[in-house]
Amino acid sequence: MSNLQMTTTIQREKETVREEPLRTEDFRLMTGRGRFVDDFALENQTYIGLVHSPHAHAKIKSIDFSKVRNSPDFIACLTGEDLLKEKLEPVTQNQWPRQRPAKRYHLAVDEVRFVGEPVAAILAKDRASAEDLAELVSVEYEELPVVTNLEQAKQGKALVYSDWKDNLSQSAEKKKGDADKAISSAAYVIKASEGIRRQDAVPIEPHSVVVTYNKERDVFDVLATVQTVHGLQDILSSELKIPKKKLRVRVMDMGGGFGTKGGASYPWAVLACLFAKKTGLAVKWSGSRTEEFLESASGRDEYCDVTLACDKDGRIVALKARIECDIGVSGTQVHMPSLTMESMTGPYKIPNLDLKVQSYVTNKKPIGPVRGAGVPEGCYFIERAMEIMAKKIGLDPIEFRRRNIEASASSSQNEDVQSLLDTLVKSANYEGLLRWRSDLKSKYKEDRGTEETNRPALVAGLGISLRAEGGEEEESDWGNNDSEGEWSSQWKKDEKEEGFASWQGKSENSQEASEWDGSGQSKEKKEEGETSWGDKDDEELSFTSESARVVLNKGGDVTVFTGCSPHGQGHETVFAQLASEALGIPFERISVVWGDTDLIPLGVGTFGSRSAAVGGSAVVEASRKLKADLLQKAAKALGKNPKELDIRDGSIVESNALGKVLVRPNVVLERAGLDEISADSKFNLAGTAYSSGIQLCALTLDPETGIAKIEKYVVAEDCGRIINKAIVEGQIHGGVVHGVGGALLEKLTYDNNGNLLTTSFLDYSIPLSTDSPNVEVFHMTTPSEVSLNQAKGVGESGTNGSYAAIMNALNDAISQLDGKQVNIAPAFPEVVKSALQKTN
């Protein structure tokens, strides 16, 4: 590593930044004072144990509880048939993008469709008893044919759902121009088959839930590990068919989510609600690591056959791609492949496009969002193709990218991608890295020519990835732009023939359906005409909107209520910073509250790199409203014009440069006869606000072992205004390491019978400290034009670009030895060694 370090002569330029507060949540979390769901031990608390299917696909012939009912620890049990008797709705499916409805329940009804699927639930007096009793439940199965991979799914010889005509869940396409014609006449054409295997989110804290039921009020109190309490409230309201007002959902501290706790509908909360109402006891579920691997939604499992064509000057003329995804049994959210298709063009100018995505069900656990949720795949597919094309043409990979972002329409955030390239070249000392790679190759050849040497026989590789929003698509005249694709007309026909009434949010069996509008609110509630902050009937929030309330009490303390919900990102610090700046009140006087549907009646949550830009904007808007209100009241008390006043360091002062202190806020509230004042915001982002970034990976490869070691990793990033530099860079570092795992280490493995073979960290590898590179981050700060705080989402950006940068670097190293390219991640050492076999 020392030789590579010596080549880095350009250091990070000195930056003039204001002093930032340390993360306020860190002391609590790092000293064992965090408040996690699994820490809760309530009076009369009971535990759920689940009976998991040992088969990937089988009929349920019978379920026998006779061995458990006589146990003194047994309290109650549930099966899928019980859920039908309770008239519960099937597992929730997101309606975007339109997917084929799959009637799957939280406890299997008639059939099991993946190993680990819950078949029955036991309620017992303690956790150990729940686990023991679950093992005593006798289930008789009749095995059915198993669909374990995409090829089997496409063949359709066996069906995951017997009432479907095939295993296709979703199909969509995007077309522009004539890609086939452009490809046929292009000077350069490359074709590649690329992919990313199935990967888990593996947050440090497994799923957990505690539910109590108040019979007198007919209200459930649900404490759960979720990224969105309002999302879980929606799901429970829909599946249990009760109004949202009967569900209080809360979350405290949470040890990571990475998408897997974001929107998927899992069995635990629904079953806990049923048990709590049935018994009147507090009900707890706390998953083991093995249960996490068996049941929590996993990500990726996307594959792409891509064709890229260029003219003689190295400018792209066409892109054709066929994307396929193995979505398992179909879950709550399967939008990831569609986001892959949408993000695949990046910032490049591509005049002809032919993109198609198809998602298939298999007998595996459901897929769901994992950090990036389709965008890492899109970035990987195009950036890997860009690297292959650059080598074919003989162009430097950075120069090739420059040629193809020229004249592209700038994105809505006016990101200067060319400047980012300049920043990367300078900051990483790109020319020095090229020399280092060349020198190492020469040394490798020398070593191979001698029988004995003390030098390690290593080769080096450099990889680039460019991740930015493309502005081309927004002003393009898309042809054939039907997001439902060829599936649409057939689907509508199937709906009529097969009676998919539940797709419209209606119950087929319940007389209550006529009084239920599918929103989680009864018609009676809507007719009441209530209006208040967070009135769900007044205005529903979307992905690009968020709520906030800011409250100032007469003691001078401020409380920020936010619809976002942190799980490691540092929201307490960032939102307090934003409120402090907007109000002129010291950071130390501000506290942040989140994750409670009673205290915050309307919200969206934390996922999709949205919290700083959208949630932060709501905090800023509410803070500005509160400041204006306070100054108005102060002006009235002082007999002054509000424009003559300001708030600095928590005091109301003259707005001129001297800033003479006139009055304290508490005095203003006392004179107005108020204990507190507040202001609300339901902020809606006018467009998207995501960061752009370019990543460079420099690694060495040992051909004897196939092991790659990342020697240098550089990120040039533009996330708009940097609210808190340490938090921004922490998110980028974590995202890159997530990509290291996906590119080199992590893979969920199933055998031919659909058995999951990676059910613990003994089988499933995640990056250790020794695998994690020292990530250098260099910033541009082009302010967002759509967020009030000028910030852009950065939480997923490290992951979005890292797969491509790492795999491009690895394949660059392999190419030094004329080996076969590795285009399917993760690139395990044995895969790399196999690719190098012909060179040995």
PDB file of C-alpha atoms in Angstrom, residues 168-302:
ATOM      1  CA  LEU A 168     -44.735 -13.443 -14.655  1.00  0.00           C
ATOM      2  CA  SER A 169     -45.531 -10.842 -12.010  1.00  0.00           C
ATOM      3  CA  GLN A 170     -44.724  -7.589 -13.761  1.00  0.00           C
ATOM      4  CA  SER A 171     -43.584  -6.311 -17.141  1.00  0.00           C
ATOM      5  CA  ALA A 172     -42.710  -2.786 -18.292  1.00  0.00           C
ATOM      6  CA  GLU A 173     -40.716  -1.108 -21.032  1.00  0.00           C
ATOM      7  CA  LYS A 174     -39.267   2.202 -22.207  1.00  0.00           C
ATOM      8  CA  LYS A 175     -38.547   3.029 -25.825  1.00  0.00           C
ATOM      9  CA  LYS A 176     -37.185   6.024 -27.679  1.00  0.00           C
ATOM     10  CA  GLY A 177     -36.113   6.209 -31.287  1.00  0.00           C
ATOM     11  CA  ASP A 178     -35.041   3.030 -33.083  1.00  0.00           C
ATOM     12  CA  ALA A 179     -32.407   1.208 -31.049  1.00  0.00           C
ATOM     13  CA  ASP A 180     -32.129  -1.840 -33.316  1.00  0.00           C
ATOM     14  CA  LYS A 181     -31.490   0.293 -36.397  1.00  0.00           C
ATOM     15  CA  ALA A 182     -28.882   2.391 -34.587  1.00  0.00           C
ATOM     16  CA  ILE A 183     -27.125  -0.726 -33.292  1.00  0.00           C
ATOM     17  CA  SER A 184     -27.009  -2.358 -36.707  1.00  0.00           C
ATOM     18  CA  SER A 185     -25.123   0.582 -38.223  1.00  0.00           C
ATOM     19  CA  ALA A 186     -22.936   1.507 -35.217  1.00  0.00           C
ATOM     20  CA  ALA A 187     -19.145   1.560 -35.412  1.00  0.00           C
ATOM     21  CA  TYR A 188     -18.751  -0.129 -32.036  1.00  0.00           C
ATOM     22  CA  VAL A 189     -21.110  -2.547 -30.299  1.00  0.00           C
ATOM     23  CA  ILE A 190     -20.640  -4.457 -27.051  1.00  0.00           C
ATOM     24  CA  LYS A 191     -22.901  -7.030 -25.453  1.00  0.00           C
ATOM     25  CA  ALA A 192     -22.731  -8.225 -21.867  1.00  0.00           C
ATOM     26  CA  SER A 193     -24.732 -10.343 -19.453  1.00  0.00           C
ATOM     27  CA  GLU A 194     -24.597  -8.702 -16.038  1.00  0.00           C
ATOM     28  CA  GLY A 195     -26.234  -9.228 -12.681  1.00  0.00           C
ATOM     29  CA  ILE A 196     -26.259  -8.925  -8.899  1.00  0.00           C
ATOM     30  CA  ARG A 197     -27.196 -11.971  -6.835  1.00  0.00           C
ATOM     31  CA  ARG A 198     -29.726 -11.932  -4.024  1.00  0.00           C
ATOM     32  CA  GLN A 199     -28.455  -9.995  -1.019  1.00  0.00           C
ATOM     33  CA  ASP A 200     -29.830  -9.392   2.488  1.00  0.00           C
ATOM     34  CA  ALA A 201     -30.004  -6.081   4.302  1.00  0.00           C
ATOM     35  CA  VAL A 202     -28.751  -7.667   7.584  1.00  0.00           C
ATOM     36  CA  PRO A 203     -29.402  -4.752   9.965  1.00  0.00           C
ATOM     37  CA  ILE A 204     -27.723  -5.222  13.344  1.00  0.00           C
ATOM     38  CA  GLU A 205     -31.118  -5.368  15.108  1.00  0.00           C
ATOM     39  CA  PRO A 206     -33.581  -8.047  13.983  1.00  0.00           C
ATOM     40  CA  HIS A 207     -37.281  -7.294  13.672  1.00  0.00           C
ATOM     41  CA  SER A 208     -39.240  -6.974  16.895  1.00  0.00           C
ATOM     42  CA  VAL A 209     -42.750  -5.912  17.924  1.00  0.00           C
ATOM     43  CA  VAL A 210     -44.702  -5.477  21.181  1.00  0.00           C
ATOM     44  CA  VAL A 211     -48.496  -5.020  21.093  1.00  0.00           C
ATOM     45  CA  THR A 212     -51.031  -4.239  23.809  1.00  0.00           C
ATOM     46  CA  TYR A 213     -54.792  -3.873  23.353  1.00  0.00           C
ATOM     47  CA  ASN A 214     -57.073  -1.542  25.333  1.00  0.00           C
ATOM     48  CA  LYS A 215     -60.486  -3.189  25.318  1.00  0.00           C
ATOM     49  CA  GLU A 216     -62.315  -0.180  26.744  1.00  0.00           C
ATOM     50  CA  ARG A 217     -60.991   2.177  24.062  1.00  0.00           C
ATOM     51  CA  ASP A 218     -60.720  -0.532  21.383  1.00  0.00           C
ATOM     52  CA  VAL A 219     -57.222   0.705  20.549  1.00  0.00           C
ATOM     53  CA  PHE A 220     -53.992  -1.153  19.771  1.00  0.00           C
ATOM     54  CA  ASP A 221     -50.619   0.170  20.923  1.00  0.00           C
ATOM     55  CA  VAL A 222     -47.978  -1.202  18.554  1.00  0.00           C
ATOM     56  CA  LEU A 223     -44.284  -0.756  19.265  1.00  0.00           C
ATOM     57  CA  ALA A 224     -42.237  -2.020  16.335  1.00  0.00           C
ATOM     58  CA  THR A 225     -38.906  -1.885  14.521  1.00  0.00           C
ATOM     59  CA  VAL A 226     -40.010  -0.013  11.399  1.00  0.00           C
ATOM     60  CA  GLN A 227     -38.695   2.791   9.206  1.00  0.00           C
ATOM     61  CA  THR A 228     -42.189   4.256   8.921  1.00  0.00           C
ATOM     62  CA  VAL A 229     -44.730   4.103  11.722  1.00  0.00           C
ATOM     63  CA  HIS A 230     -47.350   5.619   9.443  1.00  0.00           C
ATOM     64  CA  GLY A 231     -46.657   2.980   6.807  1.00  0.00           C
ATOM     65  CA  LEU A 232     -47.169   0.205   9.348  1.00  0.00           C
ATOM     66  CA  GLN A 233     -50.313   1.933  10.570  1.00  0.00           C
ATOM     67  CA  ASP A 234     -51.617   1.936   6.992  1.00  0.00           C
ATOM     68  CA  ILE A 235     -50.807  -1.749   6.512  1.00  0.00           C
ATOM     69  CA  LEU A 236     -52.374  -2.854   9.793  1.00  0.00           C
ATOM     70  CA  SER A 237     -55.444  -0.720   9.161  1.00  0.00           C
ATOM     71  CA  SER A 238     -55.910  -2.259   5.727  1.00  0.00           C
ATOM     72  CA  GLU A 239     -55.187  -5.882   6.658  1.00  0.00           C
ATOM     73  CA  LEU A 240     -57.113  -5.860   9.959  1.00  0.00           C
ATOM     74  CA  LYS A 241     -59.853  -3.695   8.425  1.00  0.00           C
ATOM     75  CA  ILE A 242     -60.012  -1.204  11.263  1.00  0.00           C
ATOM     76  CA  PRO A 243     -59.709   2.614  11.163  1.00  0.00           C
ATOM     77  CA  LYS A 244     -56.260   4.079  11.599  1.00  0.00           C
ATOM     78  CA  LYS A 245     -57.383   5.947  14.694  1.00  0.00           C
ATOM     79  CA  LYS A 246     -57.608   2.573  16.495  1.00  0.00           C
ATOM     80  CA  LEU A 247     -53.877   1.985  15.980  1.00  0.00           C
ATOM     81  CA  ARG A 248     -51.119   3.824  17.767  1.00  0.00           C
ATOM     82  CA  VAL A 249     -47.815   2.784  16.200  1.00  0.00           C
ATOM     83  CA  ARG A 250     -44.494   3.741  17.734  1.00  0.00           C
ATOM     84  CA  VAL A 251     -40.787   3.152  17.205  1.00  0.00           C
ATOM     85  CA  MET A 252     -37.932   4.138  19.464  1.00  0.00           C
ATOM     86  CA  ASP A 253     -34.256   3.694  18.620  1.00  0.00           C
ATOM     87  CA  MET A 254     -33.559   1.169  15.905  1.00  0.00           C
ATOM     88  CA  GLY A 255     -30.409  -0.669  14.929  1.00  0.00           C
ATOM     89  CA  GLY A 256     -30.509  -0.156  11.196  1.00  0.00           C
ATOM     90  CA  GLY A 257     -33.111  -0.758   8.533  1.00  0.00           C
ATOM     91  CA  PHE A 258     -31.515  -0.470   5.069  1.00  0.00           C
ATOM     92  CA  GLY A 259     -34.943  -0.795   3.434  1.00  0.00           C
ATOM     93  CA  THR A 260     -35.919  -4.163   4.874  1.00  0.00           C
ATOM     94  CA  LYS A 261     -37.901  -2.439   7.644  1.00  0.00           C
ATOM     95  CA  GLY A 262     -39.243   0.220   5.310  1.00  0.00           C
ATOM     96  CA  GLY A 263     -42.466  -0.903   3.725  1.00  0.00           C
ATOM     97  CA  ALA A 264     -42.789  -4.669   3.646  1.00  0.00           C
ATOM     98  CA  SER A 265     -45.792  -6.256   5.339  1.00  0.00           C
ATOM     99  CA  TYR A 266     -44.566  -8.942   7.725  1.00  0.00           C
ATOM    100  CA  PRO A 267     -46.621 -11.386   9.855  1.00  0.00           C
ATOM    101  CA  TRP A 268     -45.436 -10.312  13.283  1.00  0.00           C
ATOM    102  CA  ALA A 269     -47.403  -7.138  13.956  1.00  0.00           C
ATOM    103  CA  VAL A 270     -50.664  -8.521  12.537  1.00  0.00           C
ATOM    104  CA  LEU A 271     -50.395 -11.729  14.564  1.00  0.00           C
ATOM    105  CA  ALA A 272     -49.465  -9.817  17.710  1.00  0.00           C
ATOM    106  CA  CYS A 273     -52.562  -7.621  17.300  1.00  0.00           C
ATOM    107  CA  LEU A 274     -54.800 -10.676  16.945  1.00  0.00           C
ATOM    108  CA  PHE A 275     -53.287 -12.392  19.981  1.00  0.00           C
ATOM    109  CA  ALA A 276     -53.410  -9.214  22.078  1.00  0.00           C
ATOM    110  CA  LYS A 277     -57.105  -8.679  21.356  1.00  0.00           C
ATOM    111  CA  LYS A 278     -57.905 -12.345  21.882  1.00  0.00           C
ATOM    112  CA  THR A 279     -56.108 -12.679  25.236  1.00  0.00           C
ATOM    113  CA  GLY A 280     -55.893  -9.156  26.650  1.00  0.00           C
ATOM    114  CA  LEU A 281     -52.170  -9.737  27.251  1.00  0.00           C
ATOM    115  CA  ALA A 282     -49.103  -7.873  26.063  1.00  0.00           C
ATOM    116  CA  VAL A 283     -47.707  -9.788  23.081  1.00  0.00           C
ATOM    117  CA  LYS A 284     -44.113  -9.721  21.909  1.00  0.00           C
ATOM    118  CA  TRP A 285     -42.288 -11.047  18.887  1.00  0.00           C
ATOM    119  CA  SER A 286     -38.513 -10.840  18.634  1.00  0.00           C
ATOM    120  CA  GLY A 287     -36.880 -12.485  15.664  1.00  0.00           C
ATOM    121  CA  SER A 288     -33.682 -14.501  15.720  1.00  0.00           C
ATOM    122  CA  ARG A 289     -30.941 -13.963  13.168  1.00  0.00           C
ATOM    123  CA  THR A 290     -31.948 -17.180  11.424  1.00  0.00           C
ATOM    124  CA  GLU A 291     -35.564 -16.005  11.195  1.00  0.00           C
ATOM    125  CA  GLU A 292     -34.285 -12.737   9.714  1.00  0.00           C
ATOM    126  CA  PHE A 293     -32.501 -14.664   6.981  1.00  0.00           C
ATOM    127  CA  LEU A 294     -35.525 -16.891   6.365  1.00  0.00           C
ATOM    128  CA  GLU A 295     -38.283 -14.267   6.289  1.00  0.00           C
ATOM    129  CA  SER A 296     -37.193 -10.632   5.993  1.00  0.00           C
ATOM    130  CA  ALA A 297     -37.326  -9.241   2.458  1.00  0.00           C
ATOM    131  CA  SER A 298     -34.042  -9.428   0.546  1.00  0.00           C
ATOM    132  CA  GLY A 299     -32.798  -7.336  -2.349  1.00  0.00           C
ATOM    133  CA  ARG A 300     -31.152  -7.396  -5.794  1.00  0.00           C
ATOM    134  CA  ASP A 301     -31.415 -10.733  -7.735  1.00  0.00           C
ATOM    135  CA  GLU A 302     -31.529  -8.715 -10.958  1.00  0.00           C
TER     136      GLU A 302
END
